[in-house]
Each structure stands twice: as C-alpha cells, then as structure tokens.
Amino acid sequence: MQSRRAGMNVMTPYVYVLPCVILLGVFVYIPLVANFYYSAFSFSALSPTKSFVGLQNYKTLVSDPVVGTALINNIWYCIISVAIQVLLALVIASLLEDKLFSKISTVLRTTYFLPVLISMTVVALLFSFVYHPKIGLINAALKFFGMKNPPAWTGDPKTAIFSAIIMSQWHSTGYTTMLFIVAIQGISEDLYEAAEIDGANRLQRFWHITVPQVREMMFVTMVTTVTGAFLVFNDVYILTQGGPGNASTTLAVYMYRNAFNLDKMGYASTIAVVMLIICMALAIIQNTAFRSGKGD
Amino acid sequence: MKKLALALALVLCLTACSLAFADQVTVKFFHRWPNEPKLSYLNGLIAEFEAANPDIKIETDQVLNDSYKEKIRVLVSTDDIPDVFMSWSGSFATNLVKSGRVQEWDEILAADPEFKDSIVESQWPPFQINGKQYGVPWSMDGKAFFYNKDLFNELGLEVPTTLNGLYELCEALKAAGYEEPISAGFSAPWAVSHYLGTICQRVVDPEILAKDYAGEGDFTDPGYIEALNIFKKLGEYMTKDPNSVDHEFARNAFIFGESPMVYLQLGECKYLRDDIEFDYGFFNFPAVEGGKGDPGQLTGAPEGMMISNVAAPEVQEAAIKFVKFIISQHGGYEMTKQTGELSCVKGALDETNLDAKQLEAVDLILKSTEPALWQDNVTDAVIADAFMAGGQLLLTGDKTAEDVMKDVQAAAASIK
C-alpha cells in the first residue's frame, strides 16, 4: 500500500505536466528544430522533394539587400518603440498617478488604453484612411495649414516604415502605460512621503523612487517591446504590404512573402532562424543587464 | 465535437447514398466560388446535370480565391486530387501540370471537334503547356483603358491608337484642367504588373519575351528598359502618389468623374453599372511606335477547368461529360447571366444576358488577336515580384529603369 502510494506520487506530477509538454513540443519545439533543418534545403510548397543546399540559403541571405533594408526597418521599429512604449509610457504612467492629475486620471487612463482593445488588423485598415493622400485626415490637416505638397506617407519609400511605426505606437503605448500604472501603484506610499520630507522634488522622486521600483516591469515591457519590434508583421503587412518596392519590409514580412508569395520555403526558414537568433540574443542581453529575478 | 458529429453524419449519409446507388459514379469537383451569386449558379447547373445523368453524382467542395490557390496546389500533388477543378492559366496552370496528375485534353478534343469549335479559339492557347492542351477555358477577361465618353465628346478628343497619341491625349486633358488624366492605384503591386505586362508585350520581341518569362532568358533586351521608361512617363499623367492609393479607390475616382481614364479589367464593368452617371467606353492599350510585339493582343487571361489523370476510367469519363456540360452554350449563358463572368463559349453571350457595355467588352476581347497573359501569372513569382517592386519605386524616382532591370536579371538568375 505504502509503496503504491509512493509510486503514484512519483508519477503524478509528470502526468499533470504531460499535456502541456506534448502541446509545447508539437507546436513550439519540434517546429523550431525542424525549421533549422528546413533552412538547409531549397523547396517549394508544391514540390514533393527538397534539394539539399547546405549553407547556400545563409550565403544568399548575407548578400540580399532586402534583408538589410528589413533589418534596418526592424531596428527603427525597436528604437522608436522602446523610446515611446517603455520610456514615454513610464513618464505618462507616473504623471497619471501623480496627485496633480488625480481628478482626470481615470478618463485619461481609459483613453490611452482604448486603442489596445481594437484589433491590429482594424487599426491598420483605419490608418490606411488616415494616411490616404487624397481623403486622409493627416494630409487634409496639413493642406489646411498651407502645406503645398504633403508627404505620401505609405506611398513614399522614405516615410512608409515610419507610418507603420507611428501607428503601432498609437496602438500599443496604452498597454505598457497600464502595466506601469499597476507597478507604480504597488510602490509603498511611505517611500514618497519620506522623500518629500527630505525635500525631494517631483523629478527626483521619479528618478530615485519610481524608476528603481518599477525595474522589473521595465524589464518585462522592454523584452516584449524589443522582441515585438523584431517580429512585427501584421502592422506592416496590412498597411503597406512591405512596399513601395521593399522599402517598408520587415524580417517577418519578408519571411512570409518568401514562403507564400515567392514559394521559397527553405529561404523563408533561413530568415526565421535569423529572427530567432536575434530575439534570443536580445532577450539574453536584457536579462543580464536587468539581472531580472534577483530583486534587491 | 460539433464538427466531428457533422463529419460523421456526412460520412454515414455518403455511405448510405453509395449503397442506394451502387452503380453511381461520384465525381469530386473542387472550385473557388463559395460566394453568391456564383455558388447558386453552379449548384443549379450541377442539379440539372445530375437530373440528366442519374448515374453520376457530383460531390463539390469550395473555398475562396487565396485559400483555393493554396489548397489546390497541395491537393494536386497528393492522391486526394479532385476529379475536376478550376485553374488560372499561365504559371499557375504550369505548376499544377508539373505534378503529373493533370489530364491532357488533345485526344479528347480530337474525338469531339464540335466541342473544341464551340469555344473562342483565342482562349485555348493559355492552357497549352509544352504544346499540349491541359485545361478547357471557361471564362475570359481583358484589360483596357476605360474613358469618359461624354467628356471626350465635349472636348473633341479621340481614342488614341498609338502611345504618342495617348501622351497627347493626356496633355490635352491636363490642359482642360484634369491634373490626373489617368486614375491609378498601385498600393497592391499586382496593378503595376498589369501595366508592365502590357507594355513589355507591346515593346519587346515576342520570342525573347516568351523565353525570358519561361525562365530561360536573362532579361537583357534593351526593350525592357524602354518599356519601364514608358511606364514612368505614363506615371506623370497618373494619380499623384499612386503607391498609397488602392485600386478600388482609383476605380471610384474614375466613376465619380475625377479622372477621365482608368486601366481596368473588363470584368469590372459590373462595378460601374450602378454609380456611373456618364457614358463610358474602352480601348485597348495603344500600339507603341517601333514596338516588336503585336499591338492587337489584349492583356487578360481565361480561367478554365482541369481534370485529373489518376481517376478511374469511368470517373474520368463522367468528369469529361461534366466539364462539357458546364462549358456548354447553356452553361455559359447561365454563368454570364447569373454571375456577370464572361463565358468563352461561342454564342453564349447576347443582349439577353449582357448589358450594352458588357457586349462592347466582349467585342473588344473577340477583336483582339490573342490574350497576353497577366505578367504575374505568366512568369515565375520571383521575376514578377522584381518587376512589381521595381515598378513602384520607378514611379517614386527611387530607382531608374536600369536599376529595376538589374533586379529583374538577378531574380531571373536566382531561379535558374
């Protein structure tokens, strides 16, 4: 009896985690490994056979100018998203939590958060009207203020990617702001009172109390924002399809187009491998920099 | 769970059916028309066919365009290949045929010359691959400049027959206050390929063009540079910033009289019917002076039907019967009447199932020497993509015609 119960105890936890392990294995880890394998082949979705090309896909990738464009676009996405969705969002959050704004903070909080609730697909379709050179809101406003030749936004290779980035900030900043608000509400009021008694002004309180206290949350938002920026697909694909030309292509859009429009499955896998490496490297760097989980 | 139950019910039902009609032949038909009114048109025709042939049962499956493209390409390479299915012409058809499971029609047509003659001749070649007939054309289309007839009459302007004439026409329209004589929207790149396909066809030597499109050439003919520069020059008369405007918007700008011309598919006539308040006409892309291509060709490709060559002989026989029924004068008449798609069966179209504009459109197609296939269908996707991406950047001035052709040449080299 005793031994049987002990046997059950040994097995029980494994039985509980089994479904999760199977699902993760089938949908995450096996495809991940298979992707490395596929990247060494050249094949189309139609062909029953794959031809082995070794590292040829990686060589093509290094000399492919579109990959360069895509990477630069992703880096812009990353820089601007971190500046706005992490740094600016933290500033907004601390302002909203400040006594100065206590009367209207609920309204503002809701306002900032509302875009998050709209699906990215809908947002991109809406923004295609906002950016429209003929009937768009932005150019109508610019023309009203006397601008003769307002930009073509999504139609100009110089502005297309920034059109997508700005839209993405509008959509997502409310979410990170909300996360920071939650984090700030968790900071003990005593700290602020003590600082106030010591004569610290608002800026000093922000810098010496708020920022260090929300470090963990900064880490979380930083990781999601940075990885999000390197994986961004929806926003760009729906707004510009990566065009004009390939000017606003990101790595994910280029991967998708190679796989499903150009039928270069092997090359698409190679791009996916590169994206995986970039995201993992960035996550590790950030993990080390923030020494997450080892809170003071 | 619900789905499982439904599937089970279906299986049971099918088994019951096959028990009841032990001698019945079942033909699997896969098409891309799950939307109305096209679905009821097909279902009505299928019911008629089954009533006339009680020994044949048609089992249909249908998904919309893009999913259809994905699904049929996978199905063709497996043993689940449907017995009858729809296909576009050009590289799409070529890819399906590569599977080795698509039936040739040459012998079937030789045995039934009457059927062969019942279809507009110019629509057969787009389904010929390596000299063999692999599909039967079903519906036809063409791309033409639509123009505001009322305005042209008012200003005393004529339809141009040459490219220089088109430039002069655009200048005249500009002088009359139409800053953007040609409405255009290229945010979806396929719209670029419709222009480039036509211009390349008009300018480049047809033999060189065919070889290059087939992936055997290297796209070094100077005609391509000329063609791209023509597109760039036309761009000066088009909607400003066309890359941020979509095709539907461009069409509407024409319908509401903002631009007096637009390059549309003849099948789009049905979108103009309700809102347009002026009389319009259409003309084929004009001849290019010194161009080596036949100016009588009209860009646009038929859609058609294919059958599998791995089906059992009695199933295949039934499949052929079914195809001939759908693509008959009766089937074609009903298709055009109910869906607006232009049937390519001779005598299927008249004033009882078409409005005056559509009749004019049919006339334009029948007058053309042969269809010039869509550029993004006729050549490999990688090459077509280089043309489309390049075309967009050519208009913004970020690339020259020479730069674009370098990209196209690199794309062509990459798939050799």
XYZ file of C-alpha atoms in Angstrom:
712
model
C 0.000 0.000 0.000
C 2.734 2.336 1.114
C 4.903 1.675 -1.895
C 1.975 2.029 -4.298
C 1.148 5.449 -2.985
C 4.775 6.433 -3.250
C 4.771 5.234 -6.879
C 1.727 7.359 -7.614
C 3.380 10.340 -6.056
C 6.360 9.953 -8.289
C 4.290 9.724 -11.436
C 1.520 12.224 -10.654
C 3.379 15.438 -11.416
C 4.552 14.050 -14.747
C 1.004 13.135 -15.698
C -0.073 16.672 -14.888
C 2.603 18.356 -16.982
C 2.334 15.860 -19.828
C -0.407 17.642 -21.845
C 1.497 20.887 -21.634
C 4.781 19.260 -22.617
C 3.142 17.495 -25.551
C 1.470 20.681 -26.790
C 4.640 22.722 -26.401
C 6.651 20.007 -28.091
C 4.334 19.623 -31.045
C 3.622 23.293 -31.613
C 6.810 25.015 -30.462
C 9.917 22.881 -30.059
C 9.563 20.375 -32.878
C 8.781 23.133 -35.469
C 11.676 25.128 -34.060
C 14.141 22.306 -34.624
C 12.541 21.378 -37.959
C 12.980 24.976 -39.054
C 16.777 24.690 -38.674
C 16.633 21.532 -40.767
C 14.477 23.131 -43.477
C 16.784 26.114 -43.765
C 19.386 23.821 -45.329
C 17.083 22.965 -48.240
C 15.604 24.644 -51.268
C 11.980 23.661 -51.887
C 8.544 24.940 -52.777
C 5.289 24.035 -51.092
C 4.313 22.156 -54.248
C 7.344 20.030 -54.848
C 7.316 16.627 -53.197
C 11.108 16.638 -52.885
C 13.552 19.006 -51.242
C 17.005 19.640 -52.603
C 19.795 19.944 -50.072
C 21.747 23.177 -50.453
C 23.713 23.267 -47.206
C 24.556 26.816 -46.193
C 23.638 28.329 -49.568
C 20.496 29.972 -48.135
C 22.599 31.666 -45.473
C 25.057 32.920 -48.085
C 22.169 34.349 -50.140
C 20.775 35.960 -47.031
C 24.000 37.760 -46.186
C 24.197 39.330 -49.655
C 20.450 40.010 -50.008
C 19.916 43.800 -49.952
C 16.279 43.386 -48.914
C 17.350 41.630 -45.711
C 19.475 44.688 -44.943
C 16.522 47.012 -45.530
C 14.307 44.802 -43.400
C 16.823 44.697 -40.559
C 17.210 48.492 -40.574
C 13.418 48.834 -40.521
C 13.216 46.453 -37.561
C 15.905 48.423 -35.744
C 13.960 51.666 -36.295
C 10.874 49.893 -35.032
C 12.789 48.787 -31.970
C 14.371 52.154 -31.152
C 11.168 54.137 -31.524
C 9.069 51.534 -29.718
C 11.429 51.430 -26.733
C 11.544 55.218 -26.571
C 7.769 55.536 -26.645
C 6.318 52.304 -25.304
C 8.815 51.958 -22.457
C 10.285 55.349 -21.587
C 7.437 57.663 -22.542
C 4.869 55.198 -21.224
C 6.633 55.228 -17.829
C 6.564 59.022 -17.762
C 2.873 59.062 -18.696
C 2.109 56.430 -16.075
C 3.843 58.356 -13.297
C 2.088 61.564 -14.347
C -1.259 59.817 -14.288
C -0.512 58.503 -10.802
C 0.565 61.941 -9.595
C -1.772 63.839 -7.273
C -1.871 66.655 -9.833
C -3.859 64.534 -12.263
C -5.874 62.501 -9.787
C -9.161 64.066 -10.931
C -8.857 63.230 -14.616
C -6.529 60.257 -14.469
C -9.332 57.683 -14.810
C -10.571 59.301 -18.003
C -7.062 59.602 -19.424
C -6.192 56.032 -18.459
C -9.225 54.734 -20.344
C -8.471 56.948 -23.318
C -4.904 55.707 -23.595
C -5.977 52.113 -23.158
C -8.834 52.093 -25.678
C -6.730 51.538 -28.845
C -5.314 48.346 -27.296
C -8.768 46.815 -27.448
C -9.017 47.277 -31.228
C -7.555 44.502 -33.320
C -4.374 45.439 -35.171
C -5.998 44.487 -38.472
C -8.765 47.006 -37.932
C -6.288 49.642 -36.788
C -4.168 49.174 -39.906
C -7.197 49.458 -42.155
C -8.289 52.597 -40.323
C -4.843 54.129 -40.604
C -4.751 53.453 -44.317
C -7.526 56.058 -44.448
C -5.752 58.378 -42.047
C -2.637 58.289 -44.249
C -4.539 58.399 -47.545
C -3.062 61.175 -49.720
C -6.443 62.165 -51.173
C -9.010 61.673 -48.456
C -6.780 61.184 -45.405
C -7.097 63.112 -42.150
C -3.418 63.967 -41.851
C -2.957 65.435 -45.307
C -6.250 67.289 -45.099
C -4.952 68.929 -41.922
C -1.556 69.668 -43.466
C -3.185 71.197 -46.522
C -5.436 73.253 -44.282
C -2.349 74.725 -42.650
C -1.000 75.664 -46.051
C 1.352 72.785 -46.897
C 1.502 72.506 -50.679
C 2.996 69.038 -51.085
C 2.247 66.918 -48.036
C 4.081 63.570 -47.836
C 2.656 60.458 -49.472
C 3.117 58.514 -46.181
C 2.607 54.866 -47.067
C 3.317 55.501 -50.753
C 6.764 57.026 -50.310
C 9.670 54.673 -49.591
C 11.166 57.232 -47.189
C 8.100 57.566 -44.970
C 6.352 54.200 -45.362
C 8.026 52.370 -42.475
C 7.601 55.344 -40.138
C 3.907 55.466 -40.981
C 3.657 51.901 -39.725
C 5.786 52.608 -36.646
C 3.727 55.625 -35.604
C 0.535 53.606 -35.986
C 1.979 50.862 -33.843
C 2.851 53.362 -31.072
C -0.679 54.731 -31.120
C -1.963 51.200 -30.742
C 0.326 49.805 -28.083
C 1.510 52.582 -25.768
C -1.685 52.396 -23.726
C -0.931 48.808 -22.823
C 2.549 49.403 -21.419
C 1.297 52.537 -19.684
C -1.287 50.399 -17.925
C 1.402 47.924 -16.861
C 3.488 50.761 -15.398
C 0.473 52.185 -13.594
C -0.053 48.836 -11.907
C 3.630 48.696 -10.986
C 3.600 52.241 -9.596
C 0.503 51.540 -7.540
C 2.469 48.732 -5.916
C 5.155 51.113 -4.633
C 4.801 51.868 -0.971
C 3.484 55.369 -0.295
C 5.951 55.655 2.607
C 8.850 55.961 0.233
C 7.394 59.007 -1.466
C 6.430 60.601 1.855
C 9.920 60.071 3.263
C 11.432 61.595 0.127
C 9.083 64.526 0.313
C 10.069 65.158 3.924
C 13.698 65.029 2.814
C 12.873 67.775 0.307
C 12.981 65.769 -2.926
C 11.139 67.406 -5.817
C 8.891 65.592 -8.340
C 11.728 64.836 -10.767
C 13.953 63.488 -8.027
C 11.142 61.334 -6.651
C 10.532 59.948 -10.137
C 14.164 59.267 -10.758
C 15.144 57.863 -7.357
C 11.978 56.041 -6.319
C 9.671 55.300 -9.239
C 12.302 54.211 -11.748
C 14.169 51.769 -9.465
C 10.945 50.410 -8.022
C 9.432 49.540 -11.404
C 12.624 47.972 -12.723
C 11.076 44.530 -13.010
C 8.174 45.902 -15.011
C 10.592 47.826 -17.217
C 12.334 44.575 -17.927
C 9.080 42.898 -18.910
C 7.934 45.730 -21.181
C 11.423 46.089 -22.651
C 11.597 42.395 -23.566
C 8.113 42.304 -25.078
C 8.622 45.584 -26.947
C 12.018 44.664 -28.343
C 11.006 41.147 -29.393
C 7.747 42.550 -30.744
C 9.709 45.035 -32.827
C 11.792 42.283 -34.389
C 8.790 40.066 -35.058
C 6.408 42.771 -36.302
C 4.252 41.531 -39.160
C 0.546 42.483 -39.029
C 1.013 46.228 -38.801
C 3.293 46.478 -41.801
C 1.746 43.764 -43.932
C -1.747 45.185 -43.776
C -0.749 48.843 -44.047
C 1.875 48.692 -46.815
C 2.478 45.030 -47.711
C 6.141 45.919 -47.246
C 6.026 48.391 -50.135
C 6.536 50.514 -52.079
C 9.090 48.150 -53.546
C 10.557 46.594 -50.436
C 11.027 49.892 -48.625
C 8.951 49.085 -45.543
C 9.603 45.345 -45.410
C 10.454 43.880 -42.028
C 12.073 40.494 -41.439
C 8.732 38.830 -40.691
C 7.042 40.326 -43.743
C 9.957 39.299 -45.938
C 9.860 35.799 -44.488
C 6.133 35.499 -45.173
C 6.499 36.805 -48.706
C 9.291 34.385 -49.460
C 7.292 31.477 -48.135
C 3.859 32.192 -49.551
C 4.280 34.582 -52.482
C 7.643 33.580 -53.895
C 7.417 29.925 -52.870
C 10.934 29.840 -51.420
C 10.198 27.797 -48.313
C 13.826 26.997 -47.495
C 14.901 30.622 -47.694
C 11.944 31.654 -45.543
C 13.090 29.142 -42.912
C 16.543 30.698 -43.039
C 15.076 34.147 -42.336
C 13.098 32.624 -39.458
C 16.307 31.204 -37.986
C 17.932 34.633 -38.130
C 14.906 36.172 -36.405
C 15.087 33.533 -33.680
C 18.778 34.190 -33.100
C 18.277 37.968 -32.931
C 15.398 37.691 -30.475
C 17.191 35.200 -28.258
C 20.359 37.259 -28.207
C 18.460 40.418 -27.298
C 16.499 38.619 -24.567
C 19.700 37.259 -23.047
C 21.388 40.676 -23.150
C 18.424 42.322 -21.463
C 18.154 39.560 -18.905
C 21.762 40.098 -17.932
C 21.501 43.880 -17.957
C 18.466 43.940 -15.666
C 19.588 40.988 -13.541
C 15.939 40.005 -13.501
C 14.571 37.860 -10.735
C 17.366 38.927 -8.366
C 15.488 41.871 -6.959
C 17.145 43.872 -4.169
C -17.231 18.000 -31.162
C -19.967 19.501 -33.296
C -17.709 19.316 -36.311
C -16.911 15.680 -35.577
C -20.604 14.845 -35.352
C -21.220 16.682 -38.589
C -18.389 14.837 -40.305
C -19.728 11.508 -39.019
C -23.205 12.356 -40.233
C -21.784 13.253 -43.626
C -19.843 10.007 -43.862
C -22.922 7.984 -42.878
C -25.011 9.873 -45.384
C -22.464 9.310 -48.145
C -22.214 5.601 -47.381
C -25.967 5.348 -47.428
C -26.062 7.140 -50.754
C -23.427 4.914 -52.297
C -25.303 1.831 -51.045
C -28.517 3.095 -52.550
C -26.948 3.758 -55.950
C -24.433 1.013 -56.254
C -23.722 1.798 -59.908
C -23.464 5.526 -59.416
C -20.183 7.216 -60.298
C -19.088 10.003 -57.967
C -17.119 12.894 -59.417
C -15.294 15.167 -56.966
C -15.450 18.799 -58.103
C -13.354 21.455 -56.349
C -13.994 25.107 -57.192
C -13.342 28.617 -55.884
C -16.849 30.035 -55.965
C -18.325 29.641 -52.469
C -19.770 33.160 -52.668
C -23.092 34.238 -54.122
C -24.376 34.505 -56.790
C -21.723 32.186 -58.168
C -22.433 29.332 -55.772
C -26.125 29.080 -56.585
C -25.326 29.304 -60.283
C -23.012 26.294 -60.016
C -25.311 24.352 -57.700
C -28.231 24.934 -60.060
C -26.212 23.698 -63.003
C -24.972 20.673 -61.066
C -28.551 19.743 -60.089
C -29.526 19.945 -63.757
C -26.601 17.758 -64.740
C -27.402 15.155 -62.096
C -31.034 15.063 -63.153
C -29.988 14.449 -66.741
C -27.378 11.858 -65.704
C -28.810 9.851 -62.801
C -25.787 7.554 -62.803
C -23.405 10.409 -61.978
C -23.128 12.173 -58.662
C -21.162 15.441 -58.320
C -19.560 15.986 -54.939
C -18.434 19.595 -54.519
C -16.003 21.332 -52.254
C -15.292 25.045 -52.452
C -13.085 27.758 -50.911
C -12.421 31.371 -51.896
C -9.534 32.591 -54.087
C -6.401 32.729 -51.951
C -7.275 29.639 -49.939
C -8.140 27.931 -53.188
C -4.702 28.703 -54.584
C -3.020 27.188 -51.519
C -5.304 24.188 -51.276
C -5.423 23.078 -54.891
C -1.653 23.254 -55.159
C -1.336 20.871 -52.236
C -4.192 18.571 -53.337
C -2.833 18.153 -56.860
C 0.371 16.659 -55.558
C -1.475 14.029 -53.477
C -3.785 11.113 -54.190
C -6.673 13.263 -52.986
C -6.588 15.256 -56.206
C -10.165 16.217 -57.160
C -11.521 14.750 -60.403
C -12.489 18.184 -61.761
C -11.057 21.530 -60.613
C -10.668 25.154 -61.644
C -7.371 26.683 -62.694
C -5.993 30.014 -63.791
C -3.839 29.997 -66.915
C -0.122 30.754 -67.136
C 2.409 29.779 -64.486
C -0.370 28.707 -62.124
C -1.510 26.090 -64.627
C 2.084 25.140 -65.406
C 2.751 24.492 -61.734
C -0.314 22.260 -61.418
C 0.670 20.331 -64.547
C 4.153 19.745 -63.116
C 2.533 17.385 -60.611
C 1.981 14.931 -63.482
C -1.590 14.312 -62.371
C -3.396 16.638 -64.776
C -5.071 15.031 -67.797
C -4.202 16.169 -71.336
C -7.160 17.106 -73.494
C -5.710 16.718 -77.007
C -7.155 13.266 -77.661
C -10.477 14.095 -76.052
C -10.790 17.192 -78.220
C -9.741 15.330 -81.364
C -12.586 12.893 -80.720
C -15.088 15.712 -80.266
C -14.218 18.556 -82.696
C -17.655 20.050 -82.188
C -16.839 20.810 -78.541
C -13.473 22.248 -79.496
C -15.049 24.570 -82.045
C -17.690 25.768 -79.610
C -15.112 27.774 -77.644
C -13.498 31.061 -78.732
C -10.224 29.974 -80.414
C -8.031 32.651 -78.850
C -8.773 31.293 -75.367
C -7.276 27.809 -75.888
C -3.512 28.641 -76.068
C -3.191 29.976 -72.479
C -3.870 26.425 -71.274
C -1.299 24.835 -73.582
C 1.837 23.741 -71.814
C 4.723 22.243 -73.786
C 2.435 22.100 -76.804
C -0.257 20.069 -75.046
C -3.726 21.183 -74.026
C -4.185 20.763 -70.257
C -7.243 22.826 -69.491
C -10.516 23.928 -71.026
C -11.108 27.701 -70.978
C -14.269 28.653 -69.150
C -14.370 32.435 -68.681
C -12.434 35.243 -70.343
C -11.272 38.719 -69.389
C -9.242 41.613 -70.717
C -7.596 44.808 -69.524
C -8.464 48.093 -71.227
C -8.448 51.824 -70.720
C -11.939 52.936 -69.664
C -12.649 56.528 -70.669
C -15.294 59.152 -70.046
C -17.056 59.275 -73.405
C -19.140 62.334 -72.557
C -16.075 64.342 -71.639
C -14.141 63.166 -74.701
C -17.035 64.273 -76.933
C -17.313 67.586 -75.158
C -13.589 68.307 -75.583
C -13.481 66.841 -79.084
C -10.923 64.177 -78.105
C -10.372 60.919 -79.958
C -9.406 57.490 -78.694
C -5.640 57.105 -79.317
C -4.213 54.310 -81.444
C -0.557 54.945 -80.664
C 1.370 55.615 -77.482
C 2.305 59.120 -78.627
C -1.372 59.675 -79.266
C -2.041 58.624 -75.665
C 0.551 61.118 -74.399
C -1.034 63.884 -76.493
C -4.459 62.929 -75.199
C -3.193 63.157 -71.623
C -1.632 66.560 -72.325
C -4.931 67.773 -73.771
C -6.800 66.546 -70.703
C -4.284 68.256 -68.457
C -4.775 71.474 -70.396
C -8.518 71.070 -69.866
C -7.949 71.094 -66.110
C -7.650 67.377 -65.355
C -4.391 67.261 -63.424
C -4.514 63.454 -63.181
C -5.859 62.181 -66.534
C -5.263 58.509 -65.632
C -6.613 57.256 -62.332
C -4.218 54.711 -60.811
C -3.753 52.881 -57.526
C -0.678 50.746 -57.004
C -0.707 50.059 -53.265
C -1.351 46.444 -54.221
C 1.547 45.672 -56.555
C -0.384 43.439 -58.986
C -1.840 46.612 -60.507
C 1.715 47.581 -61.518
C 2.228 44.225 -63.190
C -0.853 44.717 -65.352
C 0.705 47.851 -66.834
C 4.203 46.435 -67.112
C 2.943 43.194 -68.628
C 1.100 45.035 -71.360
C 3.893 47.489 -72.121
C 6.550 44.758 -72.242
C 4.317 42.748 -74.583
C 3.980 45.738 -76.918
C 7.677 46.657 -76.910
C 9.809 43.520 -76.540
C 10.328 40.938 -79.287
C 7.734 38.219 -78.558
C 10.267 35.384 -78.889
C 12.669 36.964 -76.433
C 9.812 37.794 -74.100
C 8.499 34.231 -74.096
C 11.977 32.841 -73.452
C 12.646 35.303 -70.625
C 9.274 34.702 -68.990
C 9.842 30.951 -69.158
C 12.998 31.447 -67.109
C 15.350 30.529 -69.961
C 16.447 34.057 -70.820
C 18.344 36.733 -68.939
C 16.195 39.865 -69.447
C 18.985 41.833 -71.146
C 16.921 43.053 -74.109
C 17.004 46.883 -74.229
C 13.257 46.758 -74.903
C 12.634 46.235 -71.163
C 14.338 49.499 -70.284
C 12.222 51.240 -72.909
C 9.075 49.607 -71.528
C 9.859 50.723 -67.974
C 10.543 54.261 -69.157
C 7.182 54.296 -70.916
C 5.563 53.288 -67.630
C 7.462 56.051 -65.837
C 6.368 58.617 -68.418
C 2.736 57.459 -68.128
C 3.157 57.821 -64.377
C 3.390 61.587 -64.871
C -0.223 61.527 -66.024
C -1.453 59.245 -63.274
C -2.868 59.866 -59.823
C -0.274 61.566 -57.603
C 1.431 59.205 -55.134
C -0.238 56.137 -56.675
C 1.595 53.775 -54.300
C -0.536 54.936 -51.408
C -3.809 54.636 -53.318
C -5.538 51.299 -53.775
C -7.071 50.006 -56.960
C -10.676 50.317 -55.748
C -10.119 53.967 -54.876
C -8.660 54.574 -58.332
C -11.696 52.940 -59.923
C -14.023 55.102 -57.848
C -12.114 58.252 -58.788
C -12.998 57.401 -62.388
C -16.616 56.544 -61.588
C -17.088 59.871 -59.817
C -15.527 61.824 -62.653
C -12.279 62.937 -61.003
C -10.078 61.330 -63.630
C -11.299 60.755 -67.179
C -9.390 57.478 -67.733
C -8.545 54.334 -65.796
C -6.962 50.986 -66.710
C -9.412 48.269 -65.632
C -10.363 44.677 -66.251
C -13.421 44.310 -68.464
C -14.949 42.133 -65.753
C -15.045 45.266 -63.606
C -17.873 46.652 -65.773
C -20.273 45.298 -63.174
C -18.902 47.692 -60.526
C -19.504 50.689 -62.754
C -23.101 49.919 -63.603
C -24.813 51.385 -60.544
C -22.988 54.616 -59.766
C -21.649 55.976 -63.008
C -23.503 58.980 -64.364
C -21.757 59.486 -67.694
C -21.366 57.333 -70.776
C -18.073 55.462 -70.927
C -16.198 53.369 -73.436
C -12.956 51.410 -73.516
C -9.958 50.953 -75.762
C -7.062 48.522 -75.820
C -3.626 49.794 -74.765
C -2.383 51.607 -77.901
C 0.427 50.395 -80.144
C 3.919 51.516 -79.189
C 5.814 53.116 -82.084
C 8.666 50.808 -83.045
C 7.483 48.104 -80.647
C 8.104 44.499 -81.692
C 5.011 42.969 -80.102
C 1.617 42.514 -81.727
C -0.478 45.587 -80.793
C -3.644 43.576 -81.454
C -3.145 41.493 -78.303
C -5.251 42.186 -75.269
C -3.830 41.596 -71.797
C -6.046 39.246 -69.848
C -6.268 35.540 -69.345
C -9.022 32.969 -69.283
C -9.859 30.775 -66.342
C -10.557 27.168 -67.022
C -11.202 23.655 -65.819
C -8.829 20.735 -65.487
C -9.378 17.065 -64.780
C -7.238 14.508 -63.015
C -5.488 11.702 -64.884
C -5.348 9.340 -61.902
C -9.130 8.894 -61.602
C -10.713 5.568 -62.551
C -11.718 5.425 -66.264
C -15.448 5.574 -65.562
C -14.960 8.530 -63.211
C -12.843 10.318 -65.778
C -15.455 9.721 -68.441
C -18.093 11.218 -66.173
C -15.759 14.139 -65.374
C -15.336 14.933 -69.072
C -19.086 14.804 -69.543
C -19.491 17.191 -66.618
C -16.906 19.671 -67.943
C -18.591 19.669 -71.347
C -21.912 20.341 -69.668
C -20.614 23.285 -67.607
C -18.744 24.748 -70.573
C -21.654 24.495 -72.981
C -23.735 27.180 -74.583
C -26.394 26.653 -71.933
C -23.910 26.614 -69.017
C -22.062 29.628 -70.376
C -25.244 31.595 -70.947
C -26.387 30.983 -67.387
C -22.959 31.843 -65.955
C -22.873 35.239 -67.613
C -26.497 35.919 -66.844
C -26.251 34.989 -63.181
C -22.687 35.980 -62.252
C -21.503 38.555 -64.809
C -18.396 36.481 -65.642
C -17.882 36.425 -69.408
C -18.251 32.928 -70.818
C -15.903 31.957 -73.632
C -18.403 29.650 -75.315
C -19.395 30.967 -78.722
C -22.993 32.106 -78.854
C -23.405 32.018 -75.082
C -23.431 35.792 -74.895
C -26.076 38.095 -76.287
C -28.126 41.104 -75.273
C -30.377 38.936 -73.097
C -27.652 38.151 -70.578
C -25.375 41.182 -71.027
C -25.820 44.915 -70.847
C -24.609 47.130 -73.684
C -21.243 47.818 -72.042
C -20.504 44.166 -71.440
C -21.355 43.401 -75.058
C -18.843 46.053 -76.080
C -16.320 44.441 -73.769
C -16.892 41.033 -75.328
C -16.455 42.613 -78.718
C -13.113 44.075 -77.656
C -11.955 40.642 -76.480
C -13.128 38.902 -79.657
C -11.487 41.547 -81.855
C -8.103 41.107 -80.161
C -5.686 38.722 -81.818
C -4.939 36.681 -78.702
C -4.766 37.130 -74.951
C -1.453 38.333 -73.496
C -1.296 36.625 -70.117
C -1.012 38.595 -66.884
C 2.647 39.205 -66.200
C 2.368 37.967 -62.614
C 0.839 34.710 -63.891
C 2.931 34.058 -66.951
C 6.335 34.181 -65.302
C 7.851 32.907 -62.081
C 6.698 34.753 -58.953
C 10.271 35.808 -58.164
C 10.663 37.563 -61.530
C 7.176 39.078 -61.407
C 7.909 40.362 -57.912
C 11.071 42.124 -59.086
C 9.041 43.859 -61.801
C 6.277 44.881 -59.390
C 8.543 46.142 -56.602
C 10.722 47.902 -59.174
C 7.734 49.472 -60.888
C 6.570 51.064 -57.645
C 9.998 52.550 -56.945
C 10.373 53.678 -60.552
C 7.359 55.945 -60.111
C 8.668 57.476 -56.891
C 12.013 58.138 -58.586
C 13.908 55.933 -56.141
C 15.011 53.588 -58.920
C 15.816 54.029 -62.598
C 14.679 51.642 -65.320
C 18.253 50.298 -65.409
C 18.212 49.606 -61.637
C 14.901 47.767 -61.938
C 16.162 45.585 -64.780
C 19.273 44.735 -62.741
C 16.955 43.458 -60.006
C 14.904 41.513 -62.536
C 18.049 39.988 -64.036
C 19.251 38.989 -60.568
C 15.843 37.466 -59.824
C 15.921 35.518 -63.089
C 19.429 34.265 -62.337
C 18.398 33.195 -58.819
C 15.819 30.687 -60.066
C 17.894 29.073 -62.794
